[in-house]
């Protein structure tokens, strides 16, 4: 049964070649093993580890990919300085029942004459899609490529990147990709800051201010429960973020699946927030329960 066999901790097997990775997964699946896959860009933190532990609890074998994907960064973004620490990441995964670490080169994923890109719309259209044009196309392309190299039964993504989870689920549905998607809860620091590899960029002062994102989401939750309209909630979230020195990209309360304005209260809502502190861009979100009486 998945998750009950082979529980002994092991050191993961590091693989760079996509074809070799694929054949190892297919051999394991042919032997009846359920495979869980955790795609990452490395710089692993407790949020990633929680995905790995969930995969290990639900699957027989776990594969983790570590690949800083160039196609999801715009030229002015942080691709060059994104933390790369493969050895430390491998150490962080020791004793966690990870069977494979897939760490391909950029050329392994994108050969020199690579000419294909997945276009995405729907949940990719607003928010990160507007502020980071091409970002979700890059995410969808690499995730599809990774799903081919790691043909697992189920892939695990963190709810912290809520819009990304919607884009990936829509791609899987639209293209009929044979993989399940499981979305796992956001892991937070004790003061509420959502775990992110980019938190390491924050200066001590900005790290102190960064709790403003989670605070604005807690405010949204309270106002939502009190029956306030999305526009009023968004205004107060923005005011709070600005008062803490956050340069706000957006603070929104929208339909939790389409990310479009709320048409009625029968659909689940989500509060989304993004902003910059110093040179660091942070995002966060919170699910809001369905309620009656507000359109
Ligand atoms: O969430 C991430 O770390 C990345 O966007 C992903 C899904 C690994 C694709 O590069």
PDB file of C-alpha atoms and ligand atoms in Angstrom:
ATOM      1  CA  UNK A   1       0.000   0.000   0.000  1.00  0.00           C
ATOM      2  CA  UNK A   2       1.246   3.526  -0.802  1.00  0.00           C
ATOM      3  CA  UNK A   3       3.238   5.129   1.975  1.00  0.00           C
ATOM      4  CA  UNK A   4       3.572   1.982   4.066  1.00  0.00           C
ATOM      5  CA  UNK A   5       6.392   0.211   2.263  1.00  0.00           C
ATOM      6  CA  UNK A   6      10.052   1.136   2.073  1.00  0.00           C
ATOM      7  CA  UNK A   7       9.792   3.609   4.970  1.00  0.00           C
ATOM      8  CA  UNK A   8      13.460   3.380   5.820  1.00  0.00           C
ATOM      9  CA  UNK A   9      15.251   6.723   5.270  1.00  0.00           C
ATOM     10  CA  UNK A  10      17.568   6.690   2.278  1.00  0.00           C
ATOM     11  CA  UNK A  11      19.965   9.058   0.604  1.00  0.00           C
ATOM     12  CA  UNK A  12      18.425  10.181  -2.654  1.00  0.00           C
ATOM     13  CA  UNK A  13      19.804   9.186  -6.006  1.00  0.00           C
ATOM     14  CA  UNK A  14      20.821  12.350  -7.943  1.00  0.00           C
ATOM     15  CA  UNK A  15      19.936  12.274 -11.659  1.00  0.00           C
ATOM     16  CA  UNK A  16      20.564  15.001 -14.258  1.00  0.00           C
ATOM     17  CA  UNK A  17      19.536  13.262 -17.483  1.00  0.00           C
ATOM     18  CA  UNK A  18      15.780  13.614 -18.253  1.00  0.00           C
ATOM     19  CA  UNK A  19      15.646  10.332 -20.236  1.00  0.00           C
ATOM     20  CA  UNK A  20      17.285   8.370 -17.442  1.00  0.00           C
ATOM     21  CA  UNK A  21      14.991  10.001 -14.917  1.00  0.00           C
ATOM     22  CA  UNK A  22      11.953   9.049 -16.954  1.00  0.00           C
ATOM     23  CA  UNK A  23      13.009   5.450 -17.398  1.00  0.00           C
ATOM     24  CA  UNK A  24      13.664   5.002 -13.645  1.00  0.00           C
ATOM     25  CA  UNK A  25      10.191   6.341 -12.810  1.00  0.00           C
ATOM     26  CA  UNK A  26       8.562   4.120 -15.440  1.00  0.00           C
ATOM     27  CA  UNK A  27      10.360   1.029 -14.101  1.00  0.00           C
ATOM     28  CA  UNK A  28       9.175   1.831 -10.569  1.00  0.00           C
ATOM     29  CA  UNK A  29       5.611   2.385 -11.747  1.00  0.00           C
ATOM     30  CA  UNK A  30       5.652  -0.846 -13.737  1.00  0.00           C
ATOM     31  CA  UNK A  31       6.570  -2.577 -10.465  1.00  0.00           C
ATOM     32  CA  UNK A  32       3.355  -1.170  -9.002  1.00  0.00           C
ATOM     33  CA  UNK A  33       4.861   1.650  -6.962  1.00  0.00           C
ATOM     34  CA  UNK A  34       2.941   4.921  -6.556  1.00  0.00           C
ATOM     35  CA  UNK A  35       5.233   7.845  -7.304  1.00  0.00           C
ATOM     36  CA  UNK A  36       4.941  11.330  -5.811  1.00  0.00           C
ATOM     37  CA  UNK A  37       6.708  14.289  -7.403  1.00  0.00           C
ATOM     38  CA  UNK A  38       7.656  17.625  -5.808  1.00  0.00           C
ATOM     39  CA  UNK A  39       8.859  20.177  -8.410  1.00  0.00           C
ATOM     40  CA  UNK A  40      11.047  22.923  -6.893  1.00  0.00           C
ATOM     41  CA  UNK A  41      13.607  25.544  -7.828  1.00  0.00           C
ATOM     42  CA  UNK A  42      15.752  24.537  -4.844  1.00  0.00           C
ATOM     43  CA  UNK A  43      16.810  26.732  -1.896  1.00  0.00           C
ATOM     44  CA  UNK A  44      14.615  24.343   0.032  1.00  0.00           C
ATOM     45  CA  UNK A  45      12.831  25.481   3.196  1.00  0.00           C
ATOM     46  CA  UNK A  46      10.236  23.984   5.532  1.00  0.00           C
ATOM     47  CA  UNK A  47       7.480  24.663   2.989  1.00  0.00           C
ATOM     48  CA  UNK A  48       9.187  22.386   0.451  1.00  0.00           C
ATOM     49  CA  UNK A  49       9.930  19.812   3.129  1.00  0.00           C
ATOM     50  CA  UNK A  50       6.228  19.708   4.053  1.00  0.00           C
ATOM     51  CA  UNK A  51       5.417  18.860   0.416  1.00  0.00           C
ATOM     52  CA  UNK A  52       8.052  16.121   0.436  1.00  0.00           C
ATOM     53  CA  UNK A  53       6.702  14.694   3.695  1.00  0.00           C
ATOM     54  CA  UNK A  54       3.155  14.699   2.348  1.00  0.00           C
ATOM     55  CA  UNK A  55       4.329  12.924  -0.807  1.00  0.00           C
ATOM     56  CA  UNK A  56       6.239  10.396   1.307  1.00  0.00           C
ATOM     57  CA  UNK A  57       3.143   9.751   3.429  1.00  0.00           C
ATOM     58  CA  UNK A  58       0.949   9.146   0.382  1.00  0.00           C
ATOM     59  CA  UNK A  59       3.308   7.458  -2.089  1.00  0.00           C
ATOM     60  CA  UNK A  60       5.773   4.585  -2.244  1.00  0.00           C
ATOM     61  CA  UNK A  61       8.577   6.660  -3.780  1.00  0.00           C
ATOM     62  CA  UNK A  62       9.227  10.401  -4.011  1.00  0.00           C
ATOM     63  CA  UNK A  63      11.075  12.393  -6.662  1.00  0.00           C
ATOM     64  CA  UNK A  64      12.075  16.026  -6.063  1.00  0.00           C
ATOM     65  CA  UNK A  65      13.226  18.200  -8.946  1.00  0.00           C
ATOM     66  CA  UNK A  66      15.600  21.102  -8.411  1.00  0.00           C
ATOM     67  CA  UNK A  67      15.766  23.388 -11.413  1.00  0.00           C
ATOM     68  CA  UNK A  68      15.868  27.184 -11.517  1.00  0.00           C
ATOM     69  CA  UNK A  69      13.759  27.687 -14.603  1.00  0.00           C
ATOM     70  CA  UNK A  70      15.015  30.556 -16.780  1.00  0.00           C
ATOM     71  CA  UNK A  71      11.808  30.867 -18.824  1.00  0.00           C
ATOM     72  CA  UNK A  72       9.683  32.010 -15.879  1.00  0.00           C
ATOM     73  CA  UNK A  73      11.900  35.010 -15.117  1.00  0.00           C
ATOM     74  CA  UNK A  74      11.797  38.289 -17.044  1.00  0.00           C
ATOM     75  CA  UNK A  75      15.220  39.750 -17.961  1.00  0.00           C
ATOM     76  CA  UNK A  76      15.021  42.314 -15.112  1.00  0.00           C
ATOM     77  CA  UNK A  77      14.047  39.703 -12.483  1.00  0.00           C
ATOM     78  CA  UNK A  78      16.172  37.665 -10.084  1.00  0.00           C
ATOM     79  CA  UNK A  79      17.131  34.624 -12.205  1.00  0.00           C
ATOM     80  CA  UNK A  80      20.843  35.456 -11.881  1.00  0.00           C
ATOM     81  CA  UNK A  81      20.816  35.820  -8.112  1.00  0.00           C
ATOM     82  CA  UNK A  82      18.198  33.175  -7.297  1.00  0.00           C
ATOM     83  CA  UNK A  83      19.866  31.013  -4.598  1.00  0.00           C
ATOM     84  CA  UNK A  84      21.470  27.837  -5.974  1.00  0.00           C
ATOM     85  CA  UNK A  85      22.591  25.417  -3.267  1.00  0.00           C
ATOM     86  CA  UNK A  86      22.270  21.891  -4.583  1.00  0.00           C
ATOM     87  CA  UNK A  87      24.462  20.277  -1.933  1.00  0.00           C
ATOM     88  CA  UNK A  88      22.629  21.936   0.960  1.00  0.00           C
ATOM     89  CA  UNK A  89      19.316  20.991  -0.676  1.00  0.00           C
ATOM     90  CA  UNK A  90      20.416  17.355  -0.979  1.00  0.00           C
ATOM     91  CA  UNK A  91      21.381  17.435   2.705  1.00  0.00           C
ATOM     92  CA  UNK A  92      17.972  18.896   3.626  1.00  0.00           C
ATOM     93  CA  UNK A  93      16.339  15.937   1.860  1.00  0.00           C
ATOM     94  CA  UNK A  94      18.450  13.296   3.596  1.00  0.00           C
ATOM     95  CA  UNK A  95      16.399  10.927   5.734  1.00  0.00           C
ATOM     96  CA  UNK A  96      13.113  12.089   4.204  1.00  0.00           C
ATOM     97  CA  UNK A  97      12.356   9.081   2.000  1.00  0.00           C
ATOM     98  CA  UNK A  98      13.261  10.872  -1.225  1.00  0.00           C
ATOM     99  CA  UNK A  99      14.343   8.248  -3.765  1.00  0.00           C
ATOM    100  CA  UNK A 100      15.408  10.589  -6.576  1.00  0.00           C
ATOM    101  CA  UNK A 101      16.603  14.191  -6.855  1.00  0.00           C
ATOM    102  CA  UNK A 102      16.219  15.276 -10.465  1.00  0.00           C
ATOM    103  CA  UNK A 103      18.655  18.139 -11.038  1.00  0.00           C
ATOM    104  CA  UNK A 104      18.873  18.726 -14.785  1.00  0.00           C
ATOM    105  CA  UNK A 105      21.032  21.317 -16.532  1.00  0.00           C
ATOM    106  CA  UNK A 106      19.383  24.193 -18.407  1.00  0.00           C
ATOM    107  CA  UNK A 107      20.433  22.491 -21.677  1.00  0.00           C
ATOM    108  CA  UNK A 108      18.900  19.208 -20.514  1.00  0.00           C
ATOM    109  CA  UNK A 109      15.530  20.893 -20.166  1.00  0.00           C
ATOM    110  CA  UNK A 110      15.903  23.406 -23.011  1.00  0.00           C
ATOM    111  CA  UNK A 111      18.157  22.127 -25.824  1.00  0.00           C
ATOM    112  CA  UNK A 112      19.738  24.966 -27.868  1.00  0.00           C
ATOM    113  CA  UNK A 113      17.063  24.803 -30.573  1.00  0.00           C
ATOM    114  CA  UNK A 114      14.120  24.506 -28.151  1.00  0.00           C
ATOM    115  CA  UNK A 115      11.227  26.336 -29.838  1.00  0.00           C
ATOM    116  CA  UNK A 116       8.081  25.404 -27.927  1.00  0.00           C
ATOM    117  CA  UNK A 117       6.119  27.312 -25.322  1.00  0.00           C
ATOM    118  CA  UNK A 118       2.794  26.621 -23.675  1.00  0.00           C
ATOM    119  CA  UNK A 119       0.426  29.586 -23.742  1.00  0.00           C
ATOM    120  CA  UNK A 120      -1.891  29.999 -20.769  1.00  0.00           C
ATOM    121  CA  UNK A 121      -4.995  32.075 -20.146  1.00  0.00           C
ATOM    122  CA  UNK A 122      -7.929  31.770 -17.716  1.00  0.00           C
ATOM    123  CA  UNK A 123      -6.521  31.818 -14.165  1.00  0.00           C
ATOM    124  CA  UNK A 124      -3.166  32.995 -15.558  1.00  0.00           C
ATOM    125  CA  UNK A 125      -4.612  36.229 -16.923  1.00  0.00           C
ATOM    126  CA  UNK A 126      -4.676  38.587 -13.923  1.00  0.00           C
ATOM    127  CA  UNK A 127      -2.390  39.458 -10.991  1.00  0.00           C
ATOM    128  CA  UNK A 128       0.986  37.712 -11.494  1.00  0.00           C
ATOM    129  CA  UNK A 129       0.043  37.244 -15.145  1.00  0.00           C
ATOM    130  CA  UNK A 130      -0.306  41.010 -15.619  1.00  0.00           C
ATOM    131  CA  UNK A 131       2.659  42.051 -13.513  1.00  0.00           C
ATOM    132  CA  UNK A 132       4.997  39.322 -14.806  1.00  0.00           C
ATOM    133  CA  UNK A 133       4.070  38.869 -18.495  1.00  0.00           C
ATOM    134  CA  UNK A 134       5.265  35.480 -19.752  1.00  0.00           C
ATOM    135  CA  UNK A 135       5.839  34.130 -16.235  1.00  0.00           C
ATOM    136  CA  UNK A 136       3.036  31.559 -16.264  1.00  0.00           C
ATOM    137  CA  UNK A 137       3.829  30.524 -19.806  1.00  0.00           C
ATOM    138  CA  UNK A 138       7.336  29.721 -18.556  1.00  0.00           C
ATOM    139  CA  UNK A 139       5.943  27.896 -15.518  1.00  0.00           C
ATOM    140  CA  UNK A 140       3.511  25.853 -17.618  1.00  0.00           C
ATOM    141  CA  UNK A 141       6.212  24.970 -20.148  1.00  0.00           C
ATOM    142  CA  UNK A 142       8.704  23.775 -17.560  1.00  0.00           C
ATOM    143  CA  UNK A 143       6.107  21.957 -15.450  1.00  0.00           C
ATOM    144  CA  UNK A 144       4.893  20.090 -18.533  1.00  0.00           C
ATOM    145  CA  UNK A 145       8.508  19.272 -19.447  1.00  0.00           C
ATOM    146  CA  UNK A 146       9.158  18.101 -15.858  1.00  0.00           C
ATOM    147  CA  UNK A 147       6.007  15.955 -15.879  1.00  0.00           C
ATOM    148  CA  UNK A 148       7.375  14.183 -18.957  1.00  0.00           C
ATOM    149  CA  UNK A 149      10.793  13.626 -17.346  1.00  0.00           C
ATOM    150  CA  UNK A 150       9.141  12.578 -14.064  1.00  0.00           C
ATOM    151  CA  UNK A 151       5.961  10.717 -15.087  1.00  0.00           C
ATOM    152  CA  UNK A 152       4.665  10.418 -11.516  1.00  0.00           C
ATOM    153  CA  UNK A 153       1.188   9.520 -10.288  1.00  0.00           C
ATOM    154  CA  UNK A 154       0.771  12.736  -8.320  1.00  0.00           C
ATOM    155  CA  UNK A 155       2.556  16.095  -8.051  1.00  0.00           C
ATOM    156  CA  UNK A 156       2.572  18.310  -4.953  1.00  0.00           C
ATOM    157  CA  UNK A 157       2.429  22.124  -5.022  1.00  0.00           C
ATOM    158  CA  UNK A 158       2.223  24.688  -2.212  1.00  0.00           C
ATOM    159  CA  UNK A 159      -0.875  26.873  -1.775  1.00  0.00           C
ATOM    160  CA  UNK A 160       1.405  29.861  -1.188  1.00  0.00           C
ATOM    161  CA  UNK A 161       1.607  30.204  -4.981  1.00  0.00           C
ATOM    162  CA  UNK A 162      -2.175  29.944  -5.285  1.00  0.00           C
ATOM    163  CA  UNK A 163      -2.379  31.346  -8.805  1.00  0.00           C
ATOM    164  CA  UNK A 164       0.348  28.954  -9.949  1.00  0.00           C
ATOM    165  CA  UNK A 165      -1.626  25.984  -8.588  1.00  0.00           C
ATOM    166  CA  UNK A 166      -4.680  27.102 -10.600  1.00  0.00           C
ATOM    167  CA  UNK A 167      -2.602  27.502 -13.762  1.00  0.00           C
ATOM    168  CA  UNK A 168      -1.022  24.059 -13.358  1.00  0.00           C
ATOM    169  CA  UNK A 169      -4.358  22.377 -12.616  1.00  0.00           C
ATOM    170  CA  UNK A 170      -5.929  24.038 -15.662  1.00  0.00           C
ATOM    171  CA  UNK A 171      -3.040  22.944 -17.897  1.00  0.00           C
ATOM    172  CA  UNK A 172      -3.318  19.365 -16.622  1.00  0.00           C
ATOM    173  CA  UNK A 173      -7.058  19.395 -17.277  1.00  0.00           C
ATOM    174  CA  UNK A 174      -6.892  21.111 -20.667  1.00  0.00           C
ATOM    175  CA  UNK A 175      -4.066  18.955 -22.052  1.00  0.00           C
ATOM    176  CA  UNK A 176      -5.279  15.758 -20.368  1.00  0.00           C
ATOM    177  CA  UNK A 177      -1.926  15.199 -18.674  1.00  0.00           C
ATOM    178  CA  UNK A 178      -2.002  11.882 -16.779  1.00  0.00           C
ATOM    179  CA  UNK A 179      -1.056  13.194 -13.340  1.00  0.00           C
ATOM    180  CA  UNK A 180      -2.973  14.205 -10.196  1.00  0.00           C
ATOM    181  CA  UNK A 181      -2.265  17.561  -8.575  1.00  0.00           C
ATOM    182  CA  UNK A 182      -2.328  17.924  -4.786  1.00  0.00           C
ATOM    183  CA  UNK A 183      -2.190  21.408  -3.258  1.00  0.00           C
ATOM    184  CA  UNK A 184      -0.745  21.570   0.275  1.00  0.00           C
ATOM    185  CA  UNK A 185      -1.125  24.283   2.932  1.00  0.00           C
ATOM    186  CA  UNK A 186       1.231  27.256   3.149  1.00  0.00           C
ATOM    187  CA  UNK A 187       3.901  26.874   5.831  1.00  0.00           C
ATOM    188  CA  UNK A 188       4.608  30.042   7.829  1.00  0.00           C
ATOM    189  CA  UNK A 189       7.269  31.446  10.094  1.00  0.00           C
ATOM    190  CA  UNK A 190       6.127  31.870  13.733  1.00  0.00           C
ATOM    191  CA  UNK A 191       5.265  35.542  13.015  1.00  0.00           C
ATOM    192  CA  UNK A 192       3.067  34.604  10.049  1.00  0.00           C
ATOM    193  CA  UNK A 193       5.397  35.315   7.120  1.00  0.00           C
ATOM    194  CA  UNK A 194       4.836  32.687   4.427  1.00  0.00           C
ATOM    195  CA  UNK A 195       7.955  30.603   3.795  1.00  0.00           C
ATOM    196  CA  UNK A 196       9.636  31.506   0.523  1.00  0.00           C
ATOM    197  CA  UNK A 197      13.122  31.091  -0.899  1.00  0.00           C
ATOM    198  CA  UNK A 198      13.033  34.834  -1.588  1.00  0.00           C
ATOM    199  CA  UNK A 199      12.697  35.689   2.128  1.00  0.00           C
ATOM    200  CA  UNK A 200      16.479  35.243   2.279  1.00  0.00           C
ATOM    201  CA  UNK A 201      16.842  38.463   0.234  1.00  0.00           C
ATOM    202  CA  UNK A 202      15.136  40.605   2.914  1.00  0.00           C
ATOM    203  CA  UNK A 203      17.215  43.038   4.971  1.00  0.00           C
ATOM    204  CA  UNK A 204      16.556  42.814   8.749  1.00  0.00           C
ATOM    205  CA  UNK A 205      14.344  45.924   8.540  1.00  0.00           C
ATOM    206  CA  UNK A 206      12.356  44.599   5.595  1.00  0.00           C
ATOM    207  CA  UNK A 207      12.085  41.180   7.253  1.00  0.00           C
ATOM    208  CA  UNK A 208      10.381  42.955  10.177  1.00  0.00           C
ATOM    209  CA  UNK A 209       7.972  44.708   7.826  1.00  0.00           C
ATOM    210  CA  UNK A 210       7.243  41.595   5.773  1.00  0.00           C
ATOM    211  CA  UNK A 211       4.670  40.398   8.324  1.00  0.00           C
ATOM    212  CA  UNK A 212       2.437  43.114   6.830  1.00  0.00           C
ATOM    213  CA  UNK A 213       1.388  40.691   4.081  1.00  0.00           C
ATOM    214  CA  UNK A 214       0.027  38.072   6.488  1.00  0.00           C
ATOM    215  CA  UNK A 215      -1.472  40.848   8.629  1.00  0.00           C
ATOM    216  CA  UNK A 216      -3.338  42.270   5.635  1.00  0.00           C
ATOM    217  CA  UNK A 217      -4.724  38.806   4.906  1.00  0.00           C
ATOM    218  CA  UNK A 218      -5.853  38.383   8.525  1.00  0.00           C
ATOM    219  CA  UNK A 219      -7.559  41.773   8.197  1.00  0.00           C
ATOM    220  CA  UNK A 220      -9.256  40.595   5.002  1.00  0.00           C
ATOM    221  CA  UNK A 221     -10.497  37.485   6.777  1.00  0.00           C
ATOM    222  CA  UNK A 222     -11.957  39.508   9.660  1.00  0.00           C
ATOM    223  CA  UNK A 223     -13.633  42.012   7.341  1.00  0.00           C
ATOM    224  CA  UNK A 224     -14.964  39.222   5.126  1.00  0.00           C
ATOM    225  CA  UNK A 225     -16.443  37.468   8.174  1.00  0.00           C
ATOM    226  CA  UNK A 226     -18.018  40.786   9.232  1.00  0.00           C
ATOM    227  CA  UNK A 227     -19.739  41.070   5.834  1.00  0.00           C
ATOM    228  CA  UNK A 228     -17.642  43.834   4.254  1.00  0.00           C
ATOM    229  CA  UNK A 229     -17.583  44.274   0.475  1.00  0.00           C
ATOM    230  CA  UNK A 230     -14.486  43.198  -1.497  1.00  0.00           C
ATOM    231  CA  UNK A 231     -13.736  46.808  -2.504  1.00  0.00           C
ATOM    232  CA  UNK A 232     -13.665  47.966   1.140  1.00  0.00           C
ATOM    233  CA  UNK A 233     -11.506  45.010   2.140  1.00  0.00           C
ATOM    234  CA  UNK A 234      -9.056  45.685  -0.696  1.00  0.00           C
ATOM    235  CA  UNK A 235      -8.803  49.340   0.300  1.00  0.00           C
ATOM    236  CA  UNK A 236      -8.056  48.535   3.938  1.00  0.00           C
ATOM    237  CA  UNK A 237      -5.548  45.825   3.003  1.00  0.00           C
ATOM    238  CA  UNK A 238      -3.738  48.289   0.748  1.00  0.00           C
ATOM    239  CA  UNK A 239      -3.741  50.983   3.450  1.00  0.00           C
ATOM    240  CA  UNK A 240      -2.289  48.548   5.973  1.00  0.00           C
ATOM    241  CA  UNK A 241       0.443  47.372   3.601  1.00  0.00           C
ATOM    242  CA  UNK A 242       1.413  50.932   2.686  1.00  0.00           C
ATOM    243  CA  UNK A 243       1.491  51.936   6.354  1.00  0.00           C
ATOM    244  CA  UNK A 244       4.154  49.237   6.855  1.00  0.00           C
ATOM    245  CA  UNK A 245       6.229  50.439   3.900  1.00  0.00           C
ATOM    246  CA  UNK A 246       5.164  47.797   1.373  1.00  0.00           C
ATOM    247  CA  UNK A 247       5.067  48.937  -2.253  1.00  0.00           C
ATOM    248  CA  UNK A 248       1.783  47.225  -3.166  1.00  0.00           C
ATOM    249  CA  UNK A 249       1.340  45.453  -6.505  1.00  0.00           C
ATOM    250  CA  UNK A 250      -2.151  44.228  -5.650  1.00  0.00           C
ATOM    251  CA  UNK A 251      -4.421  43.442  -2.713  1.00  0.00           C
ATOM    252  CA  UNK A 252      -7.550  41.710  -3.960  1.00  0.00           C
ATOM    253  CA  UNK A 253     -10.534  39.618  -2.919  1.00  0.00           C
ATOM    254  CA  UNK A 254     -11.696  37.530  -5.877  1.00  0.00           C
ATOM    255  CA  UNK A 255     -13.223  34.219  -6.920  1.00  0.00           C
ATOM    256  CA  UNK A 256     -10.926  31.517  -5.560  1.00  0.00           C
ATOM    257  CA  UNK A 257     -10.893  29.447  -8.776  1.00  0.00           C
ATOM    258  CA  UNK A 258     -11.205  31.902 -11.684  1.00  0.00           C
ATOM    259  CA  UNK A 259      -9.524  34.840  -9.915  1.00  0.00           C
ATOM    260  CA  UNK A 260     -12.163  37.043 -11.552  1.00  0.00           C
ATOM    261  CA  UNK A 261     -14.288  39.519  -9.542  1.00  0.00           C
ATOM    262  CA  UNK A 262     -16.747  37.743  -7.243  1.00  0.00           C
ATOM    263  CA  UNK A 263     -20.046  37.200  -9.029  1.00  0.00           C
ATOM    264  CA  UNK A 264     -21.875  35.868  -5.984  1.00  0.00           C
ATOM    265  CA  UNK A 265     -21.147  34.559  -2.530  1.00  0.00           C
ATOM    266  CA  UNK A 266     -21.838  30.925  -3.340  1.00  0.00           C
ATOM    267  CA  UNK A 267     -18.314  30.591  -4.720  1.00  0.00           C
ATOM    268  CA  UNK A 268     -15.229  30.361  -2.547  1.00  0.00           C
ATOM    269  CA  UNK A 269     -13.178  33.547  -2.374  1.00  0.00           C
ATOM    270  CA  UNK A 270      -9.474  34.146  -1.967  1.00  0.00           C
ATOM    271  CA  UNK A 271      -7.581  37.189  -0.741  1.00  0.00           C
ATOM    272  CA  UNK A 272      -4.398  37.731  -2.746  1.00  0.00           C
ATOM    273  CA  UNK A 273      -1.581  40.099  -1.959  1.00  0.00           C
ATOM    274  CA  UNK A 274       1.717  41.019  -3.618  1.00  0.00           C
ATOM    275  CA  UNK A 275       4.182  43.775  -2.917  1.00  0.00           C
ATOM    276  CA  UNK A 276       7.786  44.795  -2.732  1.00  0.00           C
ATOM    277  CA  UNK A 277      10.031  45.547   0.219  1.00  0.00           C
ATOM    278  CA  UNK A 278      13.375  46.919  -0.866  1.00  0.00           C
ATOM    279  CA  UNK A 279      14.268  44.862  -3.931  1.00  0.00           C
ATOM    280  CA  UNK A 280      12.306  41.830  -2.774  1.00  0.00           C
ATOM    281  CA  UNK A 281       8.929  40.882  -4.168  1.00  0.00           C
ATOM    282  CA  UNK A 282       6.651  38.798  -1.925  1.00  0.00           C
ATOM    283  CA  UNK A 283       3.247  37.208  -2.490  1.00  0.00           C
ATOM    284  CA  UNK A 284       0.754  35.544  -0.165  1.00  0.00           C
ATOM    285  CA  UNK A 285      -2.916  34.575  -0.049  1.00  0.00           C
ATOM    286  CA  UNK A 286      -5.676  33.285   2.188  1.00  0.00           C
ATOM    287  CA  UNK A 287      -8.810  31.298   1.397  1.00  0.00           C
ATOM    288  CA  UNK A 288     -12.015  32.978   2.579  1.00  0.00           C
ATOM    289  CA  UNK A 289     -15.041  30.880   3.518  1.00  0.00           C
ATOM    290  CA  UNK A 290     -18.210  31.072   1.455  1.00  0.00           C
ATOM    291  CA  UNK A 291     -20.717  33.440   3.027  1.00  0.00           C
ATOM    292  CA  UNK A 292     -24.195  34.738   2.311  1.00  0.00           C
ATOM    293  CA  UNK A 293     -25.357  38.231   1.450  1.00  0.00           C
ATOM    294  CA  UNK A 294     -22.571  39.923  -0.559  1.00  0.00           C
ATOM    295  CA  UNK A 295     -22.222  40.047  -4.329  1.00  0.00           C
TER     296      UNK A 295
HETATM  297  O1  LIG B   1       7.003  26.992  -7.570  1.00  0.00           O
HETATM  298  C1  LIG B   1       8.130  26.807  -8.067  1.00  0.00           C
HETATM  299  O2  LIG B   1       9.114  26.575  -7.387  1.00  0.00           O
HETATM  300  C2  LIG B   1       8.295  26.858  -9.576  1.00  0.00           C
HETATM  301  O3  LIG B   1       7.454  27.805 -10.144  1.00  0.00           O
HETATM  302  C3  LIG B   1       8.128  25.484 -10.251  1.00  0.00           C
HETATM  303  C4  LIG B   1       6.709  24.948 -10.071  1.00  0.00           C
HETATM  304  C5  LIG B   1       9.117  24.487  -9.669  1.00  0.00           C
HETATM  305  C6  LIG B   1       8.388  25.606 -11.751  1.00  0.00           C
HETATM  306  O4  LIG B   1       9.661  26.086 -12.017  1.00  0.00           O
END
